[in-house]
Amino acid sequence: MKLCVYPTDSTTEFLQPVFDKLCKIRDIEPFNGDSVDDDDFLENLEELSKRANSIIFFGHGSTNCLYGTNLNPMIEEKLGNLQLLANKTLLLFACRSKDFIKNYNFHNALGFGFIPTTLDDARAGKLHKLDISILESLDLEAFRECIVRIWIRTLEDNELSNLSEFQKSFSFYTNIEITDVLINKKELPHYRTIADMLYYLKSDMTLL
């Protein structure tokens, strides 16, 4: 069974169509909700994870933690629950999840780099050497829409049975979005920056 974990958070609501698509895939067990207000959230997560051979996560992350609702720590060493991810196939769509995977030496795991999707993220200033502080709301909305299309198209080709094949499909559809932005989205205030962000989205994606 593949467990898809999607904690409630206003900044990741744009991924709802992806979660809905995943829910229709055979052998996917959807798990979402408020990890703070729901007192049983972590207990239910632990029980479901015991039956899962794969875990897909949509949310926020860092080198040391996967976050739940409102950036409250959900899985981290301090909470003593890293074992939830042990010996599982992992697909973690969260900022710096590739560093999280490396930090805790997980294997058969795919993670991502910094994924700036909000103005607060853009204020961080840099994505690698790319200046993202210039981004406007229209730019970020377009970037989020690209991410959703990439995921949806990838899932139409790949039902997550093989992470290497998923990575290839995700990269392929990212390339399509890059081309589309450069040719058809020149009305965006910073369309070239969006294209560069899509490039980093796929190039930072790492399978370990």
C-alpha positions as a LaTeX table, in Angstrom:
\begin{tabular}{lrrr}
\hline
Residue & $x$ (\AA) & $y$ (\AA) & $z$ (\AA) \\
\hline
Met1 & 0.00 & 0.00 & 0.00 \\
Lys2 & 1.15 & 3.51 & $-0.83$ \\
Leu3 & 0.29 & 6.11 & 1.81 \\
Cys4 & $-0.19$ & 9.69 & 0.57 \\
Val5 & 0.20 & 12.21 & 3.41 \\
Tyr6 & $-1.10$ & 15.74 & 2.79 \\
Pro7 & $-1.43$ & 17.87 & 5.95 \\
Thr8 & $-3.82$ & 20.81 & 5.77 \\
Asp9 & $-1.98$ & 24.05 & 5.05 \\
Ser10 & $-3.10$ & 27.18 & 3.21 \\
Thr11 & 0.20 & 27.47 & 1.31 \\
Thr12 & $-0.06$ & 23.98 & $-0.18$ \\
Glu13 & $-3.76$ & 24.10 & $-1.11$ \\
Phe14 & $-2.76$ & 24.50 & $-4.76$ \\
Leu15 & $-1.70$ & 20.84 & $-4.71$ \\
Gln16 & $-5.25$ & 19.63 & $-4.00$ \\
Pro17 & $-5.85$ & 18.57 & $-7.66$ \\
Val18 & $-2.71$ & 16.42 & $-7.46$ \\
Phe19 & $-3.85$ & 14.82 & $-4.21$ \\
Asp20 & $-7.28$ & 14.18 & $-5.75$ \\
Lys21 & $-5.63$ & 12.53 & $-8.76$ \\
Leu22 & $-3.51$ & 10.35 & $-6.49$ \\
Cys23 & $-6.58$ & 9.25 & $-4.55$ \\
Lys24 & $-7.90$ & 7.61 & $-7.72$ \\
Ile25 & $-4.81$ & 5.47 & $-8.22$ \\
Arg26 & $-5.00$ & 1.84 & $-7.24$ \\
Asp27 & $-3.26$ & 0.96 & $-3.97$ \\
Ile28 & $-3.11$ & 4.59 & $-2.77$ \\
Glu29 & $-4.31$ & 5.29 & 0.77 \\
Pro30 & $-5.02$ & 9.04 & 1.13 \\
Phe31 & $-4.36$ & 10.67 & 4.49 \\
Asn32 & $-4.96$ & 14.36 & 5.03 \\
Gly33 & $-6.22$ & 16.69 & 7.73 \\
Asp34 & $-5.05$ & 19.17 & 10.36 \\
Ser35 & $-2.01$ & 17.78 & 12.13 \\
Val36 & $-2.38$ & 20.33 & 14.95 \\
Asp37 & $-6.09$ & 20.44 & 15.78 \\
Asp38 & $-6.69$ & 16.73 & 15.17 \\
Asp39 & $-5.44$ & 15.04 & 18.35 \\
Asp40 & $-5.42$ & 11.65 & 16.62 \\
Phe41 & $-3.52$ & 12.76 & 13.50 \\
Leu42 & $-0.06$ & 11.50 & 14.47 \\
Glu43 & $-1.41$ & 8.30 & 16.00 \\
Asn44 & $-3.41$ & 7.54 & 12.84 \\
Leu45 & $-0.37$ & 8.37 & 10.71 \\
Glu46 & 1.73 & 5.92 & 12.68 \\
Glu47 & $-0.83$ & 3.13 & 12.32 \\
Leu48 & $-1.22$ & 3.67 & 8.58 \\
Ser49 & 2.53 & 3.87 & 8.02 \\
Lys50 & 2.95 & 0.39 & 9.52 \\
Arg51 & 0.90 & $-1.04$ & 6.64 \\
Ala52 & 2.52 & 1.07 & 3.92 \\
Asn53 & 5.46 & 0.06 & 1.77 \\
Ser54 & 5.62 & 3.54 & 0.20 \\
Ile55 & 4.99 & 7.02 & 1.55 \\
Ile56 & 4.22 & 10.09 & $-0.58$ \\
Phe57 & 4.34 & 13.43 & 1.22 \\
Phe58 & 3.05 & 16.83 & 0.13 \\
Gly59 & 3.95 & 19.69 & 2.43 \\
His60 & 6.81 & 21.69 & 3.87 \\
Gly61 & 10.22 & 20.39 & 4.76 \\
Ser62 & 13.73 & 21.21 & 5.87 \\
Thr63 & 17.00 & 19.37 & 6.32 \\
Asn64 & 15.82 & 18.03 & 9.68 \\
Cys65 & 12.03 & 17.90 & 9.55 \\
Leu66 & 8.83 & 17.30 & 7.62 \\
Tyr67 & 6.17 & 19.76 & 8.73 \\
Gly68 & 2.45 & 19.45 & 9.24 \\
Thr69 & $-0.19$ & 22.14 & 9.47 \\
Asn70 & 1.09 & 25.72 & 9.92 \\
Leu71 & 4.72 & 24.57 & 9.88 \\
Asn72 & 4.40 & 22.54 & 13.05 \\
Pro73 & 6.99 & 19.73 & 13.14 \\
Met74 & 5.41 & 16.41 & 12.19 \\
Ile75 & 8.25 & 13.99 & 11.52 \\
Glu76 & 11.66 & 14.72 & 13.00 \\
Glu77 & 14.34 & 13.27 & 15.24 \\
Lys78 & 13.26 & 15.36 & 18.24 \\
Leu79 & 9.78 & 13.80 & 18.06 \\
Gly80 & 11.31 & 10.35 & 17.92 \\
Asn81 & 9.20 & 9.26 & 14.96 \\
Leu82 & 11.64 & 9.01 & 12.05 \\
Gln83 & 10.96 & 5.27 & 12.09 \\
Leu84 & 7.68 & 6.05 & 10.31 \\
Leu85 & 9.76 & 6.46 & 7.14 \\
Ala86 & 12.23 & 3.65 & 7.72 \\
Asn87 & 12.43 & 0.91 & 5.10 \\
Lys88 & 9.82 & 2.62 & 2.92 \\
Thr89 & 9.94 & 3.87 & $-0.64$ \\
Leu90 & 9.69 & 7.65 & $-0.22$ \\
Leu91 & 8.51 & 10.42 & $-2.54$ \\
Leu92 & 8.74 & 13.67 & $-0.61$ \\
Phe93 & 7.45 & 16.76 & $-2.41$ \\
Ala94 & 8.65 & 19.36 & 0.06 \\
Cys95 & 11.34 & 22.00 & 0.25 \\
Arg96 & 14.78 & 20.58 & 0.92 \\
Ser97 & 13.45 & 17.06 & 1.16 \\
Lys98 & 16.50 & 15.77 & $-0.73$ \\
Asp99 & 18.64 & 17.12 & 2.13 \\
Phe100 & 16.27 & 15.54 & 4.67 \\
Ile101 & 16.70 & 12.20 & 2.90 \\
Lys102 & 20.49 & 12.51 & 2.87 \\
Asn103 & 20.61 & 13.71 & 6.48 \\
Tyr104 & 18.86 & 10.61 & 7.77 \\
Asn105 & 20.36 & 8.22 & 5.23 \\
Phe106 & 17.08 & 7.03 & 3.73 \\
His107 & 17.27 & 4.95 & 0.56 \\
Asn108 & 14.96 & 4.36 & $-2.40$ \\
Ala109 & 13.79 & 7.89 & $-1.76$ \\
Leu110 & 13.15 & 10.84 & $-4.07$ \\
Gly111 & 13.35 & 14.40 & $-2.79$ \\
Phe112 & 13.45 & 17.99 & $-4.01$ \\
Gly113 & 15.34 & 21.21 & $-3.34$ \\
Phe114 & 13.95 & 24.63 & $-2.44$ \\
Ile115 & 10.53 & 25.08 & $-4.10$ \\
Pro116 & 9.50 & 28.75 & $-3.76$ \\
Thr117 & 5.73 & 28.99 & $-4.26$ \\
Thr118 & 4.78 & 32.04 & $-2.14$ \\
Leu119 & 5.87 & 35.65 & $-1.83$ \\
Asp120 & 7.36 & 34.80 & 1.57 \\
Asp121 & 9.49 & 32.14 & $-0.13$ \\
Ala122 & 10.55 & 34.67 & $-2.77$ \\
Arg123 & 11.73 & 37.06 & $-0.08$ \\
Ala124 & 14.39 & 34.49 & 0.73 \\
Gly125 & 16.11 & 36.15 & $-2.22$ \\
Lys126 & 17.93 & 33.34 & $-3.97$ \\
Leu127 & 17.28 & 30.00 & $-5.60$ \\
His128 & 20.81 & 28.86 & $-6.21$ \\
Lys129 & 22.19 & 32.02 & $-7.91$ \\
Leu130 & 18.79 & 33.05 & $-9.26$ \\
Asp131 & 17.32 & 36.26 & $-7.83$ \\
Ile132 & 13.73 & 35.39 & $-6.90$ \\
Ser133 & 13.11 & 38.47 & $-4.75$ \\
Ile134 & 11.78 & 40.21 & $-7.88$ \\
Leu135 & 8.87 & 37.78 & $-8.29$ \\
Glu136 & 5.30 & 39.02 & $-8.21$ \\
Ser137 & 2.06 & 37.22 & $-7.34$ \\
Leu138 & 1.28 & 36.56 & $-11.01$ \\
Asp139 & 4.66 & 34.88 & $-11.48$ \\
Leu140 & 4.20 & 32.60 & $-8.50$ \\
Glu141 & 0.66 & 31.72 & $-9.47$ \\
Ala142 & 1.94 & 30.64 & $-12.88$ \\
Phe143 & 4.72 & 28.61 & $-11.27$ \\
Arg144 & 2.22 & 26.82 & $-9.01$ \\
Glu145 & 0.01 & 26.05 & $-12.01$ \\
Cys146 & 3.02 & 24.60 & $-13.83$ \\
Ile147 & 3.77 & 22.34 & $-10.87$ \\
Val148 & 0.22 & 21.00 & $-10.82$ \\
Arg149 & 0.24 & 20.28 & $-14.57$ \\
Ile150 & 3.61 & 18.52 & $-14.30$ \\
Trp151 & 2.32 & 16.29 & $-11.51$ \\
Ile152 & $-0.98$ & 15.49 & $-13.24$ \\
Arg153 & 0.71 & 14.60 & $-16.53$ \\
Thr154 & 3.36 & 12.55 & $-14.75$ \\
Leu155 & 0.73 & 10.57 & $-12.87$ \\
Glu156 & $-1.06$ & 9.83 & $-16.12$ \\
Asp157 & 2.13 & 8.12 & $-17.31$ \\
Asn158 & 3.38 & 6.67 & $-14.05$ \\
Glu159 & 1.47 & 5.29 & $-11.06$ \\
Leu160 & 4.49 & 5.58 & $-8.75$ \\
Ser161 & 5.52 & 1.95 & $-9.01$ \\
Asn162 & 9.05 & 2.96 & $-10.02$ \\
Leu163 & 10.75 & 6.13 & $-8.72$ \\
Ser164 & 13.31 & 6.19 & $-11.53$ \\
Glu165 & 10.57 & 6.17 & $-14.16$ \\
Phe166 & 8.65 & 8.79 & $-12.18$ \\
Gln167 & 11.73 & 11.02 & $-12.16$ \\
Lys168 & 12.13 & 10.67 & $-15.94$ \\
Ser169 & 8.47 & 11.51 & $-16.58$ \\
Phe170 & 8.51 & 14.44 & $-14.16$ \\
Ser171 & 11.60 & 15.86 & $-15.87$ \\
Phe172 & 10.07 & 15.38 & $-19.32$ \\
Tyr173 & 6.89 & 17.27 & $-18.44$ \\
Thr174 & 8.89 & 19.95 & $-16.67$ \\
Asn175 & 10.78 & 20.53 & $-19.91$ \\
Ile176 & 7.45 & 20.94 & $-21.70$ \\
Glu177 & 6.37 & 23.57 & $-19.16$ \\
Ile178 & 9.69 & 25.42 & $-19.51$ \\
Thr179 & 9.22 & 25.63 & $-23.27$ \\
Asp180 & 5.62 & 26.75 & $-22.86$ \\
Val181 & 6.59 & 29.53 & $-20.44$ \\
Leu182 & 9.35 & 30.83 & $-22.71$ \\
Ile183 & 7.16 & 30.82 & $-25.83$ \\
Asn184 & 3.63 & 31.48 & $-24.60$ \\
Lys185 & 3.87 & 33.20 & $-21.21$ \\
Lys186 & 5.85 & 36.31 & $-22.05$ \\
Glu187 & 3.10 & 38.45 & $-20.53$ \\
Leu188 & 4.25 & 37.34 & $-17.07$ \\
Pro189 & 6.32 & 40.00 & $-15.29$ \\
His190 & 9.30 & 37.65 & $-14.90$ \\
Tyr191 & 8.65 & 34.73 & $-17.22$ \\
Arg192 & 12.34 & 33.92 & $-17.70$ \\
Thr193 & 12.77 & 33.59 & $-13.95$ \\
Ile194 & 9.82 & 31.17 & $-13.84$ \\
Ala195 & 11.45 & 29.09 & $-16.56$ \\
Asp196 & 14.68 & 29.02 & $-14.56$ \\
Met197 & 12.77 & 27.98 & $-11.42$ \\
Leu198 & 11.23 & 25.08 & $-13.33$ \\
Tyr199 & 14.71 & 24.07 & $-14.45$ \\
Tyr200 & 15.86 & 23.97 & $-10.81$ \\
Leu201 & 12.72 & 22.09 & $-9.81$ \\
Lys202 & 13.77 & 19.18 & $-12.02$ \\
Ser203 & 17.54 & 19.48 & $-11.60$ \\
Asp204 & 17.33 & 19.52 & $-7.80$ \\
Met205 & 15.13 & 16.42 & $-7.82$ \\
Thr206 & 17.31 & 13.64 & $-6.44$ \\
Leu207 & 16.79 & 9.88 & $-6.17$ \\
Leu208 & 18.83 & 8.17 & $-3.50$ \\
\hline
\end{tabular}
